[in-house]
XYZ file of N, CA, C and O in Angstrom:
592
model
N 0.902 -1.762 0.050
C 0.136 -0.503 -0.358
C 0.526 1.370 -0.047
O 1.746 1.137 0.229
N 0.255 2.634 -0.773
C 1.694 3.379 -0.900
C 1.432 3.541 -0.030
O 0.334 4.694 0.613
N 2.320 4.427 1.070
C 1.649 5.519 2.061
C 1.413 6.929 1.903
O 0.811 7.149 2.400
N 1.614 7.678 0.634
C 0.850 8.394 0.079
C -0.667 8.319 -0.213
O -2.177 9.455 0.067
N -1.435 7.177 -0.087
C -2.355 7.381 -0.482
C -3.594 6.684 0.697
O -3.236 5.678 1.038
N -4.180 7.617 0.852
C -4.992 7.022 1.849
C -5.732 5.702 2.021
O -6.701 5.516 0.728
N -5.634 4.726 2.440
C -6.807 3.681 2.326
C -7.981 4.073 2.233
O -9.248 4.984 2.935
N -8.826 3.036 2.222
C -10.461 2.839 1.275
C -11.027 3.399 2.779
O -12.503 3.890 2.607
N -10.929 2.194 3.397
C -12.014 2.704 4.995
C -11.190 4.029 5.556
O -12.136 4.235 6.221
N -10.273 4.917 5.610
C -10.265 5.452 5.553
C -10.976 6.607 4.784
O -11.894 7.997 5.456
N -11.259 6.714 4.450
C -11.642 8.091 3.173
C -12.798 7.678 3.396
O -13.840 8.682 3.295
N -13.619 6.340 3.725
C -15.190 6.566 3.917
C -15.575 7.128 5.219
O -16.460 7.413 5.884
N -14.475 7.091 6.210
C -14.314 7.112 7.672
C -14.519 8.964 8.058
O -15.548 9.128 7.807
N -14.249 9.197 6.867
C -13.278 10.609 6.715
C -14.761 11.273 6.187
O -15.383 12.735 6.441
N -15.479 10.960 4.768
C -16.956 11.154 4.029
C -17.880 11.352 4.826
O -18.595 12.364 5.654
N -17.913 10.227 6.193
C -19.601 9.979 6.577
C -19.039 11.308 7.741
O -19.849 11.527 8.880
N -17.507 11.019 8.600
C -17.302 12.428 9.483
C -17.835 13.514 8.996
O -18.719 14.948 9.545
N -17.626 14.427 7.315
C -17.959 15.014 6.677
C -19.320 15.190 7.506
O -20.727 16.880 6.881
N -20.259 14.317 5.898
C -21.585 14.520 6.643
C -21.971 14.420 7.670
O -23.244 15.719 7.821
N -21.491 13.901 8.878
C -22.335 14.087 10.527
C -22.228 15.837 10.864
O -23.237 16.205 11.561
N -20.768 16.094 10.748
C -20.756 17.228 10.555
C -21.798 18.575 10.256
O -22.173 19.358 10.639
N -21.822 18.387 9.409
C -23.192 18.922 8.066
C -23.637 18.568 8.817
O -24.897 19.782 9.416
N -24.015 17.966 8.915
C -25.680 17.698 9.052
C -26.166 18.073 11.427
O -26.856 18.571 11.362
N -24.909 17.925 11.516
C -24.636 18.212 13.161
C -25.070 20.289 12.815
O -25.680 20.595 13.526
N -24.382 20.761 12.025
C -24.630 21.818 11.790
C -25.794 22.562 11.590
O -26.473 23.246 12.198
N -27.110 21.356 11.122
C -28.084 22.566 9.898
C -29.087 21.882 10.855
O -29.683 22.969 11.505
N -28.128 20.412 12.374
C -29.046 20.438 12.855
C -29.381 21.270 14.554
O -30.527 21.962 14.551
N -28.174 21.524 14.888
C -27.857 22.690 15.481
C -28.509 24.319 15.438
O -28.866 24.490 16.113
N -28.433 24.615 13.902
C -28.912 26.593 13.291
C -30.470 25.535 13.881
O -30.844 26.679 14.084
N -31.159 24.753 12.936
C -32.316 24.546 13.382
C -33.058 24.860 14.905
O -34.505 24.937 16.081
N -32.246 24.106 16.018
C -31.996 24.601 17.436
C -31.862 25.481 17.814
O -32.644 26.680 18.613
N -31.392 25.892 17.836
C -30.845 27.134 17.874
C -31.110 28.620 17.341
O -31.678 29.802 18.052
N -31.969 28.821 16.174
C -32.546 30.220 15.404
C -33.265 29.561 17.070
O -34.197 31.382 16.949
N -34.395 28.710 17.654
C -36.040 29.657 18.510
C -35.957 29.697 19.725
O -35.815 30.408 20.857
N -33.664 29.226 19.791
C -33.339 29.517 21.276
C -33.249 30.736 21.384
O -33.473 31.858 21.781
N -32.292 31.655 20.713
C -31.626 32.750 20.547
C -32.464 34.418 19.768
O -33.544 34.942 20.087
N -34.921 33.452 18.993
C -35.627 34.247 19.411
C -37.274 34.431 19.950
O -37.184 35.375 20.482
N -36.052 33.676 21.213
C -37.036 33.377 22.582
C -36.267 34.086 23.733
O -36.694 34.166 24.894
N -34.943 34.587 23.862
C -33.874 33.921 24.925
C -34.438 35.603 24.704
O -34.100 36.675 23.897
N -34.653 36.030 26.617
C -35.101 37.665 26.635
C -33.829 37.920 27.016
O -32.769 39.164 26.906
N -32.626 37.263 28.017
C -31.445 37.572 28.517
C -30.584 37.393 26.969
O -29.972 35.986 26.580
N -29.981 38.336 26.165
C -29.229 38.058 25.195
C -28.059 37.874 25.247
O -27.128 37.178 24.632
N -27.278 37.678 27.273
C -26.362 36.670 26.255
C -26.508 35.163 26.353
O -25.597 34.710 26.551
N -27.968 34.522 27.188
C -28.399 33.887 26.913
C -27.881 33.034 24.907
O -26.936 32.132 25.317
N -28.132 33.457 24.569
C -28.028 33.582 23.466
C -26.685 33.582 22.362
O -26.641 32.788 21.936
N -26.037 34.646 23.045
C -24.067 34.841 22.690
C -23.923 33.619 23.292
O -22.553 33.043 23.104
N -24.757 33.306 24.815
C -23.441 31.756 24.947
C -23.758 30.926 24.282
O -23.078 29.696 23.864
N -24.926 30.292 24.053
C -25.084 29.136 22.953
C -24.825 29.335 22.217
O -24.117 28.999 21.375
N -25.107 30.702 20.918
C -24.148 30.297 19.561
C -22.505 30.295 19.738
O -22.146 29.751 19.200
N -21.544 31.641 20.694
C -20.745 30.460 21.032
C -20.004 29.142 21.851
O -18.807 29.180 20.430
N -21.361 28.774 21.530
C -20.705 26.777 21.852
C -21.495 26.920 21.261
O -20.325 25.423 19.898
N -21.758 26.777 20.175
C -22.413 26.207 18.872
C -21.304 26.513 17.401
O -21.029 25.488 17.599
N -20.356 27.637 17.660
C -19.060 27.428 16.859
C -18.213 27.027 17.511
O -17.233 26.228 16.995
N -17.542 26.948 18.900
C -16.325 26.166 18.632
C -16.588 24.895 19.187
O -15.659 23.536 19.381
N -17.772 24.618 19.213
C -18.123 22.991 19.368
C -18.223 22.684 17.316
O -17.093 20.916 17.119
N -18.213 23.065 17.379
C -18.821 22.608 15.789
C -16.853 23.078 14.651
O -15.674 22.212 14.055
N -16.231 23.226 14.706
C -14.918 24.025 15.447
C -14.264 22.716 15.526
O -13.087 23.003 14.704
N -14.444 23.111 16.848
C -13.592 21.915 17.269
C -13.230 20.367 16.748
O -12.498 19.679 16.101
N -15.034 20.087 16.525
C -15.294 18.981 15.090
C -14.632 19.046 13.654
O -13.951 17.376 13.198
N -14.535 20.263 13.381
C -14.138 20.644 11.940
C -12.797 20.109 12.125
O -12.289 19.747 11.144
N -11.688 20.239 12.984
C -10.067 20.669 13.066
C -10.365 18.708 13.349
O -8.878 19.180 13.039
N -11.047 18.620 14.244
C -10.686 17.524 14.385
C -10.358 16.816 13.301
O -9.698 15.857 12.721
N -10.773 16.747 12.206
C -11.379 16.078 10.978
C -9.735 16.368 10.723
O -9.552 15.657 8.884
N -10.319 17.525 10.257
C -9.337 18.270 9.335
C -7.343 17.831 9.957
O -6.709 16.948 9.013
N -7.512 17.327 11.374
C -6.026 15.923 11.986
C -5.874 15.223 11.099
O -4.684 14.625 11.005
N -7.431 14.767 11.420
C -7.461 13.460 11.041
C -6.923 12.666 9.747
O -6.678 12.092 9.056
N -7.846 13.588 8.485
C -7.264 13.860 7.737
C -5.640 13.968 7.459
O -5.334 13.269 6.114
N -4.694 14.285 8.163
C -3.995 14.143 7.836
C -2.785 14.205 8.878
O -1.564 14.015 8.941
N -3.079 12.761 8.800
C -3.114 11.486 9.088
C -1.803 12.176 11.102
O -1.562 11.505 11.134
N -3.244 12.778 11.648
C -2.715 12.564 12.903
C -3.209 11.338 13.931
O -4.801 11.497 14.377
N -2.473 10.891 14.815
C -3.061 9.878 15.274
C -3.447 10.391 16.333
O -4.526 9.741 17.337
N -2.966 11.891 17.177
C -3.923 11.889 18.321
C -5.271 12.240 18.101
O -6.489 12.226 19.412
N -5.756 13.048 17.287
C -6.576 13.155 16.708
C -8.065 12.159 16.511
O -9.370 11.962 16.554
N -7.613 10.458 16.247
C -8.661 9.645 15.885
C -9.048 9.582 17.904
O -9.892 9.091 18.244
N -8.252 9.662 19.070
C -8.056 9.726 20.023
C -9.499 10.782 20.650
O -9.536 10.159 21.155
N -8.998 11.649 19.761
C -9.396 13.521 20.238
C -11.774 12.327 20.708
O -12.617 12.574 20.790
N -11.927 12.397 18.321
C -12.221 12.326 18.112
C -13.282 10.649 19.226
O -14.463 10.751 19.249
N -12.949 9.896 19.594
C -13.053 8.422 20.060
C -14.219 8.988 21.784
O -15.008 8.445 21.635
N -13.289 9.466 22.014
C -13.679 10.034 24.085
C -14.498 11.205 23.706
O -14.960 10.691 23.846
N -14.820 12.058 22.428
C -15.993 13.388 22.887
C -16.827 12.177 22.319
O -18.068 12.558 22.047
N -16.019 10.875 21.039
C -18.092 10.152 20.549
C -18.663 9.281 22.579
O -19.497 9.289 22.498
N -17.487 9.207 23.143
C -17.777 8.073 23.573
C -18.442 9.949 24.691
O -19.731 8.882 26.085
N -18.158 10.589 25.220
C -18.857 11.924 26.146
C -20.506 12.160 25.297
O -21.139 12.302 26.507
N -20.707 12.931 24.464
C -21.872 11.957 23.795
C -22.423 11.293 23.960
O -23.614 11.629 24.419
N -21.930 10.446 23.934
C -23.313 8.901 23.727
C -23.260 9.010 24.986
O -24.846 8.392 25.588
N -22.451 8.899 25.629
C -22.745 9.253 27.938
C -24.011 9.593 27.907
O -24.979 9.963 28.792
N -23.543 11.782 27.166
C -25.233 12.230 27.471
C -26.352 11.952 26.800
O -27.293 13.045 27.263
N -25.494 11.302 26.081
C -27.368 11.038 25.130
C -28.335 10.563 25.771
O -29.147 10.030 25.463
N -27.546 9.629 25.910
C -28.669 8.354 26.760
C -28.338 8.433 28.999
O -29.482 8.449 28.928
N -27.806 9.660 28.931
C -29.004 9.627 30.298
C -29.817 10.767 29.839
O -30.230 11.205 30.774
N -29.595 11.700 29.061
C -31.554 12.409 28.868
C -32.107 11.804 27.974
O -32.709 12.651 27.703
N -32.366 10.189 27.494
C -32.884 10.235 27.207
C -34.680 10.015 27.098
O -35.267 9.727 26.421
N -34.297 9.672 28.717
C -36.492 10.150 29.126
C -36.008 11.561 28.636
O -38.039 11.305 28.361
N -35.619 11.916 28.570
C -36.461 13.927 28.173
C -36.281 13.524 26.390
O -36.743 14.732 25.519
N -36.020 13.189 25.509
C -36.673 12.698 24.107
C -37.658 12.320 23.565
O -38.093 10.900 24.358
N -37.844 12.697 22.810
C -39.212 12.117 21.927
C -39.074 11.458 20.889
O -38.350 11.157 21.195
N -40.126 10.449 21.140
C -40.124 9.144 19.762
C -39.517 9.656 19.449
O -38.579 8.500 18.455
N -39.701 10.867 18.171
C -39.118 10.887 16.754
C -37.854 11.370 16.776
O -37.592 10.787 15.938
N -37.250 11.975 18.137
C -36.295 12.135 17.698
C -34.996 11.325 17.865
O -34.039 11.208 18.013
N -35.354 10.055 19.408
C -35.288 9.219 19.755
C -34.831 7.881 17.635
O -32.779 7.515 18.650
N -35.367 8.416 17.274
C -34.902 7.495 16.060
C -33.665 8.078 15.137
O -32.888 7.178 14.876
N -34.148 9.428 15.495
C -32.634 10.505 14.407
C -31.489 9.747 15.685
O -30.283 9.980 15.289
N -30.933 9.657 17.150
C -30.096 10.171 17.677
C -29.874 8.640 17.636
O -28.484 7.933 17.292
N -30.492 7.483 17.315
C -30.126 6.052 16.852
C -29.541 6.585 15.431
O -28.325 5.467 15.586
N -29.973 6.387 14.643
C -29.744 6.195 13.291
C -28.028 7.801 13.589
O -26.811 6.673 13.057
N -27.368 7.882 13.837
C -26.447 9.163 14.617
C -25.836 8.430 15.093
O -23.964 7.681 14.797
N -26.491 7.653 16.391
C -24.951 6.490 16.837
C -24.504 5.748 16.403
O -23.627 4.985 16.913
N -25.521 5.304 15.883
C -24.641 3.941 14.692
C -24.107 4.046 13.966
O -22.262 3.305 13.199
N -24.165 5.449 13.132
C -23.258 5.810 11.503
C -22.503 6.385 12.777
O -21.010 6.238 12.206
N -22.297 7.004 13.845
C -20.985 6.873 14.346
C -20.231 5.543 14.742
O -18.759 6.029 15.260
N -21.104 4.918 15.623
C -20.199 3.170 15.814
C -19.020 3.010 14.421
O -18.686 2.488 14.512
N -19.999 3.516 13.438
C -18.709 2.459 12.292
C -18.058 3.559 11.173
O -17.270 2.901 11.224
N -18.377 4.839 11.726
C -17.021 5.433 12.108
C -15.650 5.600 12.995
O -14.482 4.963 12.587
N -16.636 5.219 14.236
C -14.964 4.210 14.915
C -14.736 2.665 14.689
O -13.465 3.274 14.704
N -15.455 2.206 13.867
C -14.964 1.796 13.744
C -14.035 1.462 12.073
O -12.177 0.854 12.705
N -14.434 1.745 11.553
C -13.179 1.967 10.306
C -12.322 3.638 10.700
O -11.396 2.824 10.335
N -12.817 4.058 11.973
C -11.393 4.781 11.717
C -10.104 3.430 13.430
O -8.593 4.561 12.756
N -10.608 2.511 13.914
C -9.531 2.300 14.235
C -9.274 1.248 13.086
O -9.123 -0.146 14.184
N -9.887 0.738 12.658
C -10.321 -0.254 11.387
C -8.455 -0.628 11.335
O -6.917 -0.379 11.440
N -7.712 -2.169 10.983
C -7.083 -3.002 11.399
C -5.120 -1.638 9.970
O -4.467 -1.327 10.142
N -5.997 -1.291 8.775
C -4.951 -0.761 7.238
C -5.137 1.032 8.201
O -3.971 1.453 7.745
N -6.753 0.987 8.594
C -6.456 2.390 8.884
C -5.482 2.740 10.538
O -4.861 3.734 10.156
N -5.358 1.631 11.161
C -4.391 2.040 11.552
C -3.046 1.784 11.378
O -1.916 2.647 11.147
N -2.851 0.937 11.174
C -1.651 1.292 9.885
C -0.978 2.104 9.080
O 0.036 2.553 9.287
N -1.657 2.274 7.980
C -1.441 3.847 7.486
C -0.778 4.999 7.969
O 0.006 5.421 7.902
N -1.663 4.705 9.635
C -1.567 6.400 10.696
C -0.094 6.052 11.204
O 1.057 6.846 11.444
N 0.118 4.780 11.433
C 1.786 4.226 11.940
C 2.964 4.654 11.081
O 3.358 5.197 11.148
N 1.778 4.160 10.127
C 3.272 4.195 8.610
C 3.908 6.059 8.308
O 4.929 6.548 7.966
N 2.748 6.599 7.904
C 2.566 8.429 7.733
C 3.175 8.803 9.290
O 4.538 9.389 9.486
N 3.052 8.248 10.299
C 4.411 9.068 11.586
C 5.517 8.945 11.353
O 6.498 9.147 11.664
N 5.502 7.505 10.417
C 6.990 7.418 11.401
C 8.057 8.324 9.717
O 9.039 8.820 9.980
N 6.979 7.978 8.182
C 8.113 8.516 7.389
C 8.068 10.585 8.406
O 8.902 11.159 7.813
N 6.780 11.742 8.954
C 7.098 12.281 9.196
C 8.498 12.198 9.956
O 8.992 13.473 10.416
N 8.743 11.270 10.781
C 10.110 11.227 12.250
C 10.912 11.082 11.016
O 11.619 12.434 11.227
N 11.260 10.636 9.936
C 12.288 10.238 8.910
C 12.551 11.571 8.209
O 13.831 12.609 7.647
N 11.378 12.562 8.254
C 11.401 14.373 7.774
C 12.109 14.742 8.235
O 13.230 15.698 8.084
N 11.613 14.777 9.823
C 11.811 15.637 10.672
C 13.337 15.525 10.902
O 14.727 16.359 11.027
N 14.031 13.958 10.867
C 15.615 13.514 11.004
C 15.818 14.411 10.695
O 17.106 14.046 10.367
N 16.028 14.288 8.870
C 16.383 14.128 7.722
C 17.563 15.947 7.769
O 16.773 16.517 7.447
N 18.574 15.793 7.316
C 19.579 17.180 7.833
C 19.179 17.752 6.531
O 19.062 17.295 4.920
N 18.175 18.953 6.541
C 18.994 19.667 4.764
C 19.620 19.125 4.068
O 21.279 18.938 4.419
N 19.488 19.920 3.544
C 20.339 18.856 1.677
C 22.047 20.145 1.866
O 23.184 19.148 1.374
N 21.835 21.376 2.327
C 22.868 22.408 2.189
C 24.008 21.529 3.564
O 24.940 21.706 3.279
N 23.531 21.030 4.446
C 24.439 19.911 5.840
C 24.733 19.196 4.671
O 25.612 18.828 5.842
N 24.164 18.451 4.093
C 24.934 16.834 3.869
C 26.373 17.863 2.825
O 27.619 16.920 3.243
N 26.386 18.489 1.368
C 27.673 18.977 1.321
C 28.235 20.276 1.782
O 29.262 20.239 0.648
N 28.422 20.445 3.216
C 28.927 20.827 3.121
C 30.418 20.509 3.355
O 30.649 19.322 4.042
N 31.545 21.474 3.056
C 33.073 20.705 2.761
C 34.031 21.790 4.462
O 33.451 22.602 4.627
């Protein structure tokens, strides 16, 4: 396998991550707009908006770093997924039946993303890319190789 080519599992994983991010942004905006409209203290709407922007920026940044073969980003994504799943299950009694279907579908897609993210082929690619980055860092510049 060419180390410059991402494995198929990772390409599918990144695509699903971007789709889930886009879905989350659209869903978040649809939830955020009524809150902003009805919130009497404007500080509350600012807090929700800033949290929304920071949260989705963090997810976008993690996707970008996974795309750039940073293994730590896989760990952060996994931890955020686990944290999000725990929160959703703790608040399951407050969720309507129609929303429950969307949450279950989202959870299944995220489990599939997690599976692809830690697939043997994907893990091997991340390790190869790490070794390649280390070799590039350790290689002295060309001009120092030819000094007399």
